[in-house]
Amino acid sequence: MNIAVFASGSGSNLQQIIDRQKSGELPVKISLFVGNNSKAPCFERAQEAAIPTLHISQSHFKTEEIYTEKLLTALKDAAVELIILAGYMKMLPPALIAAYPFKIINVHPALLPSFGGEGMYGIHVHRAVKEHGCRISGITIHFVDEEYDRGAIIHQESVPVFETDSAEDIAERVLNCEHNIYWQVIKAIAQKSIYVKNGRVCGIFKR
Ligand code: GRF
């Protein structure tokens, strides 16, 4: 399966995907990396792994249509079958989402539908989890639709939250969980053990 990874920041999830692919544990080809910030570490990680990269931002284009067309052409040229969002901070254009139904996935650093939506990213999520006194947090891997963090849930995994945890402690535990799990879910999709039937996510996720 040809995949594209979209990222904006540190790219530690991208690195996991690269490493698991290289070790032969993840049977995919990363045929494209898309980033909106060429100075971000994720860009360097992609280049170091010799993945074709596309630096693109809507601000480079006169209209959203031209921007979307450019993105769609790049995805088509790379024969991308599954798009992985790994800390991508830009909203995808609706026409792109419509062109890849149930073929775009994201990892969110909390248990959706709690602690999702606009403004719920990075440390803001973990601060909110702490402020609410949650005993657990976790990760949600979901399909992407036109609204932030709303698409069909593929897999969730919880982590404990301790009384003495800072938001940073929670963030670290959650990120570790993402590193352990995200690539395995991608593998399950590539191997068709997770699939979509009548708009519902079916199948088993086996470690
Ligand atoms: C992760 O916490 C993920 O949940 C969120 O963005 C962050 C990306 O981290 N979507 P990294 O760039 O992969 O290190």
PDB file of C-alpha atoms and ligand atoms in Angstrom:
ATOM      1  CA  MET A   1       0.000   0.000   0.000  1.00  0.00           C
ATOM      2  CA  ASN A   2       1.304   3.453  -0.951  1.00  0.00           C
ATOM      3  CA  ILE A   3       0.890   5.961   1.848  1.00  0.00           C
ATOM      4  CA  ALA A   4       1.454   9.691   2.218  1.00  0.00           C
ATOM      5  CA  VAL A   5       2.321  11.207   5.583  1.00  0.00           C
ATOM      6  CA  PHE A   6       1.343  14.804   6.366  1.00  0.00           C
ATOM      7  CA  ALA A   7       3.072  16.515   9.308  1.00  0.00           C
ATOM      8  CA  SER A   8       3.907  19.986  10.591  1.00  0.00           C
ATOM      9  CA  GLY A   9       6.052  19.625  13.691  1.00  0.00           C
ATOM     10  CA  SER A  10       8.578  17.362  15.347  1.00  0.00           C
ATOM     11  CA  GLY A  11       7.625  14.292  13.337  1.00  0.00           C
ATOM     12  CA  SER A  12       8.231  11.672  16.010  1.00  0.00           C
ATOM     13  CA  ASN A  13       5.240   9.674  14.730  1.00  0.00           C
ATOM     14  CA  LEU A  14       6.551  10.001  11.177  1.00  0.00           C
ATOM     15  CA  GLN A  15       9.889   8.649  12.431  1.00  0.00           C
ATOM     16  CA  GLN A  16       8.171   5.598  13.924  1.00  0.00           C
ATOM     17  CA  ILE A  17       6.449   4.929  10.607  1.00  0.00           C
ATOM     18  CA  ILE A  18       9.769   5.287   8.756  1.00  0.00           C
ATOM     19  CA  ASP A  19      11.608   3.012  11.210  1.00  0.00           C
ATOM     20  CA  ARG A  20       8.927   0.295  11.228  1.00  0.00           C
ATOM     21  CA  GLN A  21       8.747   0.398   7.451  1.00  0.00           C
ATOM     22  CA  LYS A  22      12.528   0.095   7.167  1.00  0.00           C
ATOM     23  CA  SER A  23      12.665  -2.817   9.603  1.00  0.00           C
ATOM     24  CA  GLY A  24      10.069  -4.665   7.522  1.00  0.00           C
ATOM     25  CA  GLU A  25       7.402  -4.633  10.251  1.00  0.00           C
ATOM     26  CA  LEU A  26       5.146  -2.202   8.394  1.00  0.00           C
ATOM     27  CA  PRO A  27       4.328  -3.352   4.852  1.00  0.00           C
ATOM     28  CA  VAL A  28       3.793   0.023   3.170  1.00  0.00           C
ATOM     29  CA  LYS A  29       5.654   2.347   0.857  1.00  0.00           C
ATOM     30  CA  ILE A  30       5.870   5.971   2.008  1.00  0.00           C
ATOM     31  CA  SER A  31       5.525   7.465  -1.428  1.00  0.00           C
ATOM     32  CA  LEU A  32       5.047  11.084  -0.376  1.00  0.00           C
ATOM     33  CA  PHE A  33       5.627  13.397   2.558  1.00  0.00           C
ATOM     34  CA  VAL A  34       3.587  16.598   2.711  1.00  0.00           C
ATOM     35  CA  GLY A  35       4.477  19.447   5.061  1.00  0.00           C
ATOM     36  CA  ASN A  36       3.499  23.081   5.400  1.00  0.00           C
ATOM     37  CA  ASN A  37       6.675  24.128   7.234  1.00  0.00           C
ATOM     38  CA  SER A  38       9.959  23.275   5.538  1.00  0.00           C
ATOM     39  CA  LYS A  39      11.937  24.273   8.653  1.00  0.00           C
ATOM     40  CA  ALA A  40      10.155  21.783  10.916  1.00  0.00           C
ATOM     41  CA  PRO A  41      12.075  18.669  12.040  1.00  0.00           C
ATOM     42  CA  CYS A  42       9.534  16.394  10.321  1.00  0.00           C
ATOM     43  CA  PHE A  43      10.752  17.723   6.973  1.00  0.00           C
ATOM     44  CA  GLU A  44      14.328  16.806   7.730  1.00  0.00           C
ATOM     45  CA  ARG A  45      13.277  13.342   8.897  1.00  0.00           C
ATOM     46  CA  ALA A  46      11.445  12.746   5.611  1.00  0.00           C
ATOM     47  CA  GLN A  47      14.373  13.978   3.546  1.00  0.00           C
ATOM     48  CA  GLU A  48      16.834  11.883   5.515  1.00  0.00           C
ATOM     49  CA  ALA A  49      14.724   8.824   4.764  1.00  0.00           C
ATOM     50  CA  ALA A  50      14.777   9.776   1.053  1.00  0.00           C
ATOM     51  CA  ILE A  51      10.990  10.178   0.908  1.00  0.00           C
ATOM     52  CA  PRO A  52       9.770  12.488  -1.875  1.00  0.00           C
ATOM     53  CA  THR A  53       8.646  15.680  -0.122  1.00  0.00           C
ATOM     54  CA  LEU A  54       6.124  18.344  -1.004  1.00  0.00           C
ATOM     55  CA  HIS A  55       6.316  21.680   0.773  1.00  0.00           C
ATOM     56  CA  ILE A  56       2.945  23.257   0.338  1.00  0.00           C
ATOM     57  CA  SER A  57       0.815  25.834   2.080  1.00  0.00           C
ATOM     58  CA  GLN A  58      -2.414  27.438   0.986  1.00  0.00           C
ATOM     59  CA  SER A  59      -0.779  30.849   1.305  1.00  0.00           C
ATOM     60  CA  HIS A  60       1.424  29.965  -1.695  1.00  0.00           C
ATOM     61  CA  PHE A  61      -1.658  29.987  -3.946  1.00  0.00           C
ATOM     62  CA  LYS A  62      -4.161  32.533  -5.189  1.00  0.00           C
ATOM     63  CA  THR A  63      -7.205  30.332  -4.553  1.00  0.00           C
ATOM     64  CA  GLU A  64      -8.117  27.250  -2.528  1.00  0.00           C
ATOM     65  CA  GLU A  65      -9.002  25.496  -5.809  1.00  0.00           C
ATOM     66  CA  ILE A  66      -5.480  25.852  -7.195  1.00  0.00           C
ATOM     67  CA  TYR A  67      -3.986  24.733  -3.883  1.00  0.00           C
ATOM     68  CA  THR A  68      -6.269  21.690  -3.720  1.00  0.00           C
ATOM     69  CA  GLU A  69      -5.543  20.801  -7.337  1.00  0.00           C
ATOM     70  CA  LYS A  70      -1.798  20.858  -6.659  1.00  0.00           C
ATOM     71  CA  LEU A  71      -2.224  18.594  -3.623  1.00  0.00           C
ATOM     72  CA  LEU A  72      -4.509  16.182  -5.461  1.00  0.00           C
ATOM     73  CA  THR A  73      -2.124  15.961  -8.410  1.00  0.00           C
ATOM     74  CA  ALA A  74       0.829  15.190  -6.120  1.00  0.00           C
ATOM     75  CA  LEU A  75      -1.167  12.465  -4.329  1.00  0.00           C
ATOM     76  CA  LYS A  76      -2.308  10.976  -7.632  1.00  0.00           C
ATOM     77  CA  ASP A  77       1.192  11.056  -9.136  1.00  0.00           C
ATOM     78  CA  ALA A  78       2.511   9.200  -6.076  1.00  0.00           C
ATOM     79  CA  ALA A  79      -0.390   6.695  -6.356  1.00  0.00           C
ATOM     80  CA  VAL A  80      -1.312   7.327  -2.721  1.00  0.00           C
ATOM     81  CA  GLU A  81      -3.940   4.959  -1.288  1.00  0.00           C
ATOM     82  CA  LEU A  82      -3.930   6.075   2.340  1.00  0.00           C
ATOM     83  CA  ILE A  83      -3.143   9.478   3.867  1.00  0.00           C
ATOM     84  CA  ILE A  84      -1.691   9.543   7.374  1.00  0.00           C
ATOM     85  CA  LEU A  85      -1.941  12.747   9.383  1.00  0.00           C
ATOM     86  CA  ALA A  86       0.811  12.799  11.976  1.00  0.00           C
ATOM     87  CA  GLY A  87       0.636  16.142  13.726  1.00  0.00           C
ATOM     88  CA  TYR A  88      -0.543  18.056  10.650  1.00  0.00           C
ATOM     89  CA  MET A  89      -1.677  21.475  11.855  1.00  0.00           C
ATOM     90  CA  LYS A  90      -3.576  22.628   8.781  1.00  0.00           C
ATOM     91  CA  MET A  91      -7.175  21.898   7.897  1.00  0.00           C
ATOM     92  CA  LEU A  92      -7.381  19.771   4.758  1.00  0.00           C
ATOM     93  CA  PRO A  93      -9.380  21.281   1.892  1.00  0.00           C
ATOM     94  CA  PRO A  94     -12.903  19.756   1.705  1.00  0.00           C
ATOM     95  CA  ALA A  95     -12.356  18.630  -1.910  1.00  0.00           C
ATOM     96  CA  LEU A  96      -9.357  16.564  -0.801  1.00  0.00           C
ATOM     97  CA  ILE A  97     -11.353  14.942   2.002  1.00  0.00           C
ATOM     98  CA  ALA A  98     -14.131  14.176  -0.469  1.00  0.00           C
ATOM     99  CA  ALA A  99     -11.617  12.606  -2.878  1.00  0.00           C
ATOM    100  CA  TYR A 100     -10.291  10.212  -0.201  1.00  0.00           C
ATOM    101  CA  PRO A 101     -13.312   8.948   1.771  1.00  0.00           C
ATOM    102  CA  PHE A 102     -12.221   6.636   4.623  1.00  0.00           C
ATOM    103  CA  LYS A 103      -8.694   6.915   3.288  1.00  0.00           C
ATOM    104  CA  ILE A 104      -7.366   9.642   5.588  1.00  0.00           C
ATOM    105  CA  ILE A 105      -6.515   8.868   9.202  1.00  0.00           C
ATOM    106  CA  ASN A 106      -5.374  10.951  12.148  1.00  0.00           C
ATOM    107  CA  VAL A 107      -4.096  10.347  15.650  1.00  0.00           C
ATOM    108  CA  HIS A 108      -5.507  12.582  18.383  1.00  0.00           C
ATOM    109  CA  PRO A 109      -3.788  12.748  21.797  1.00  0.00           C
ATOM    110  CA  ALA A 110      -6.935  12.154  23.909  1.00  0.00           C
ATOM    111  CA  LEU A 111      -9.973   9.924  24.083  1.00  0.00           C
ATOM    112  CA  LEU A 112     -12.455  11.455  21.623  1.00  0.00           C
ATOM    113  CA  PRO A 113     -15.115  12.772  21.628  1.00  0.00           C
ATOM    114  CA  SER A 114     -13.743  14.395  24.791  1.00  0.00           C
ATOM    115  CA  PHE A 115     -10.972  16.941  24.464  1.00  0.00           C
ATOM    116  CA  GLY A 116     -11.270  17.352  20.699  1.00  0.00           C
ATOM    117  CA  GLY A 117     -12.245  20.101  18.273  1.00  0.00           C
ATOM    118  CA  GLU A 118     -10.802  23.484  17.503  1.00  0.00           C
ATOM    119  CA  GLY A 119      -8.058  24.648  19.861  1.00  0.00           C
ATOM    120  CA  MET A 120      -7.597  21.159  21.295  1.00  0.00           C
ATOM    121  CA  TYR A 121      -4.091  20.350  20.187  1.00  0.00           C
ATOM    122  CA  GLY A 122      -0.711  19.813  21.808  1.00  0.00           C
ATOM    123  CA  ILE A 123      -0.322  20.737  25.453  1.00  0.00           C
ATOM    124  CA  HIS A 124      -3.811  22.383  25.538  1.00  0.00           C
ATOM    125  CA  VAL A 125      -5.327  18.900  25.421  1.00  0.00           C
ATOM    126  CA  HIS A 126      -3.272  17.583  28.324  1.00  0.00           C
ATOM    127  CA  ARG A 127      -3.878  20.701  30.451  1.00  0.00           C
ATOM    128  CA  ALA A 128      -7.630  20.257  29.958  1.00  0.00           C
ATOM    129  CA  VAL A 129      -7.372  16.569  30.889  1.00  0.00           C
ATOM    130  CA  LYS A 130      -5.514  17.509  34.078  1.00  0.00           C
ATOM    131  CA  GLU A 131      -7.923  20.338  34.941  1.00  0.00           C
ATOM    132  CA  HIS A 132     -10.863  17.955  34.681  1.00  0.00           C
ATOM    133  CA  GLY A 133      -9.174  15.529  37.039  1.00  0.00           C
ATOM    134  CA  CYS A 134      -9.400  12.691  34.515  1.00  0.00           C
ATOM    135  CA  ARG A 135      -8.087   9.355  35.763  1.00  0.00           C
ATOM    136  CA  ILE A 136      -7.345   8.188  32.239  1.00  0.00           C
ATOM    137  CA  SER A 137      -6.427   9.773  28.934  1.00  0.00           C
ATOM    138  CA  GLY A 138      -5.193   8.135  25.782  1.00  0.00           C
ATOM    139  CA  ILE A 139      -5.123   8.221  22.024  1.00  0.00           C
ATOM    140  CA  THR A 140      -7.791   8.064  19.346  1.00  0.00           C
ATOM    141  CA  ILE A 141      -7.022   6.985  15.807  1.00  0.00           C
ATOM    142  CA  HIS A 142      -9.870   7.996  13.519  1.00  0.00           C
ATOM    143  CA  PHE A 143     -10.837   8.632   9.940  1.00  0.00           C
ATOM    144  CA  VAL A 144     -10.853  12.259   8.916  1.00  0.00           C
ATOM    145  CA  ASP A 145     -13.967  14.051   7.731  1.00  0.00           C
ATOM    146  CA  GLU A 146     -14.770  17.748   7.250  1.00  0.00           C
ATOM    147  CA  GLU A 147     -14.888  18.503  10.950  1.00  0.00           C
ATOM    148  CA  TYR A 148     -12.000  18.496  13.425  1.00  0.00           C
ATOM    149  CA  ASP A 149     -11.677  15.228  15.366  1.00  0.00           C
ATOM    150  CA  ARG A 150     -15.148  13.953  14.451  1.00  0.00           C
ATOM    151  CA  GLY A 151     -14.560  11.141  11.930  1.00  0.00           C
ATOM    152  CA  ALA A 152     -15.285   7.465  12.608  1.00  0.00           C
ATOM    153  CA  ILE A 153     -13.113   6.011  15.358  1.00  0.00           C
ATOM    154  CA  ILE A 154     -10.780   3.185  14.313  1.00  0.00           C
ATOM    155  CA  HIS A 155      -8.985   2.469  17.574  1.00  0.00           C
ATOM    156  CA  GLN A 156      -8.506   3.890  21.058  1.00  0.00           C
ATOM    157  CA  GLU A 157      -5.990   3.116  23.722  1.00  0.00           C
ATOM    158  CA  SER A 158      -5.971   4.498  27.243  1.00  0.00           C
ATOM    159  CA  VAL A 159      -3.134   5.527  29.535  1.00  0.00           C
ATOM    160  CA  PRO A 160      -3.409   6.271  33.261  1.00  0.00           C
ATOM    161  CA  VAL A 161      -3.307   9.805  34.634  1.00  0.00           C
ATOM    162  CA  PHE A 162      -1.830  10.125  38.113  1.00  0.00           C
ATOM    163  CA  GLU A 163      -2.597  12.830  40.671  1.00  0.00           C
ATOM    164  CA  THR A 164       0.985  14.015  40.631  1.00  0.00           C
ATOM    165  CA  ASP A 165       1.194  14.261  36.823  1.00  0.00           C
ATOM    166  CA  SER A 166       1.885  17.572  35.150  1.00  0.00           C
ATOM    167  CA  ALA A 167       0.367  18.223  31.721  1.00  0.00           C
ATOM    168  CA  GLU A 168       3.842  17.488  30.319  1.00  0.00           C
ATOM    169  CA  ASP A 169       3.914  14.090  32.071  1.00  0.00           C
ATOM    170  CA  ILE A 170       0.568  13.211  30.512  1.00  0.00           C
ATOM    171  CA  ALA A 171       1.796  14.436  27.113  1.00  0.00           C
ATOM    172  CA  GLU A 172       4.841  12.177  27.311  1.00  0.00           C
ATOM    173  CA  ARG A 173       2.827   9.102  28.274  1.00  0.00           C
ATOM    174  CA  VAL A 174       0.305   9.737  25.511  1.00  0.00           C
ATOM    175  CA  LEU A 175       2.986  10.321  22.870  1.00  0.00           C
ATOM    176  CA  ASN A 176       4.704   7.062  23.824  1.00  0.00           C
ATOM    177  CA  CYS A 177       1.395   5.320  23.372  1.00  0.00           C
ATOM    178  CA  GLU A 178       1.019   6.873  19.897  1.00  0.00           C
ATOM    179  CA  HIS A 179       4.486   5.638  18.956  1.00  0.00           C
ATOM    180  CA  ASN A 180       3.600   2.096  20.026  1.00  0.00           C
ATOM    181  CA  ILE A 181       0.188   1.953  18.404  1.00  0.00           C
ATOM    182  CA  TYR A 182      -0.171   4.223  15.347  1.00  0.00           C
ATOM    183  CA  TRP A 183       2.058   2.203  13.022  1.00  0.00           C
ATOM    184  CA  GLN A 184       0.304  -1.001  14.071  1.00  0.00           C
ATOM    185  CA  VAL A 185      -3.083   0.428  13.122  1.00  0.00           C
ATOM    186  CA  ILE A 186      -1.647   1.543   9.764  1.00  0.00           C
ATOM    187  CA  LYS A 187      -0.420  -2.011   9.302  1.00  0.00           C
ATOM    188  CA  ALA A 188      -3.873  -3.422  10.097  1.00  0.00           C
ATOM    189  CA  ILE A 189      -5.415  -1.117   7.480  1.00  0.00           C
ATOM    190  CA  ALA A 190      -2.736  -2.021   4.905  1.00  0.00           C
ATOM    191  CA  GLN A 191      -3.432  -5.704   5.545  1.00  0.00           C
ATOM    192  CA  LYS A 192      -7.191  -5.119   5.362  1.00  0.00           C
ATOM    193  CA  SER A 193      -7.827  -6.519   8.828  1.00  0.00           C
ATOM    194  CA  ILE A 194      -9.435  -3.149   9.550  1.00  0.00           C
ATOM    195  CA  TYR A 195     -11.852  -2.018   6.844  1.00  0.00           C
ATOM    196  CA  VAL A 196     -14.992   0.037   6.327  1.00  0.00           C
ATOM    197  CA  LYS A 197     -18.367  -1.450   5.438  1.00  0.00           C
ATOM    198  CA  ASN A 198     -21.486   0.699   5.034  1.00  0.00           C
ATOM    199  CA  GLY A 199     -19.720   3.584   6.709  1.00  0.00           C
ATOM    200  CA  ARG A 200     -18.784   1.540   9.782  1.00  0.00           C
ATOM    201  CA  VAL A 201     -15.314   0.546  10.874  1.00  0.00           C
ATOM    202  CA  CYS A 202     -15.020  -3.256  11.056  1.00  0.00           C
ATOM    203  CA  GLY A 203     -12.352  -5.792  11.819  1.00  0.00           C
ATOM    204  CA  ILE A 204      -9.917  -6.588  14.542  1.00  0.00           C
ATOM    205  CA  PHE A 205      -6.788  -4.844  15.614  1.00  0.00           C
ATOM    206  CA  LYS A 206      -4.266  -7.431  16.729  1.00  0.00           C
ATOM    207  CA  ARG A 207      -0.916  -6.594  18.243  1.00  0.00           C
TER     208      ARG A 207
HETATM  209  C1  GRF B   1       0.855  14.076  18.427  1.00  0.00           C
HETATM  210  O1  GRF B   1       0.668  14.319  19.769  1.00  0.00           O
HETATM  211  C2  GRF B   1      -0.468  13.741  17.780  1.00  0.00           C
HETATM  212  O2  GRF B   1      -1.391  13.220  18.673  1.00  0.00           O
HETATM  213  C3  GRF B   1      -0.957  15.057  17.273  1.00  0.00           C
HETATM  214  O3  GRF B   1       0.193  15.766  16.916  1.00  0.00           O
HETATM  215  C4  GRF B   1       1.315  15.297  17.657  1.00  0.00           C
HETATM  216  C5  GRF B   1       2.399  14.995  16.675  1.00  0.00           C
HETATM  217  O4  GRF B   1       3.623  14.740  17.280  1.00  0.00           O
HETATM  218  N1  GRF B   1      -1.895  14.875  16.206  1.00  0.00           N
HETATM  219  P1  GRF B   1       4.898  14.385  16.388  1.00  0.00           P
HETATM  220  O5  GRF B   1       5.107  15.560  15.430  1.00  0.00           O
HETATM  221  O6  GRF B   1       4.611  13.126  15.661  1.00  0.00           O
HETATM  222  O7  GRF B   1       6.022  14.272  17.352  1.00  0.00           O
END
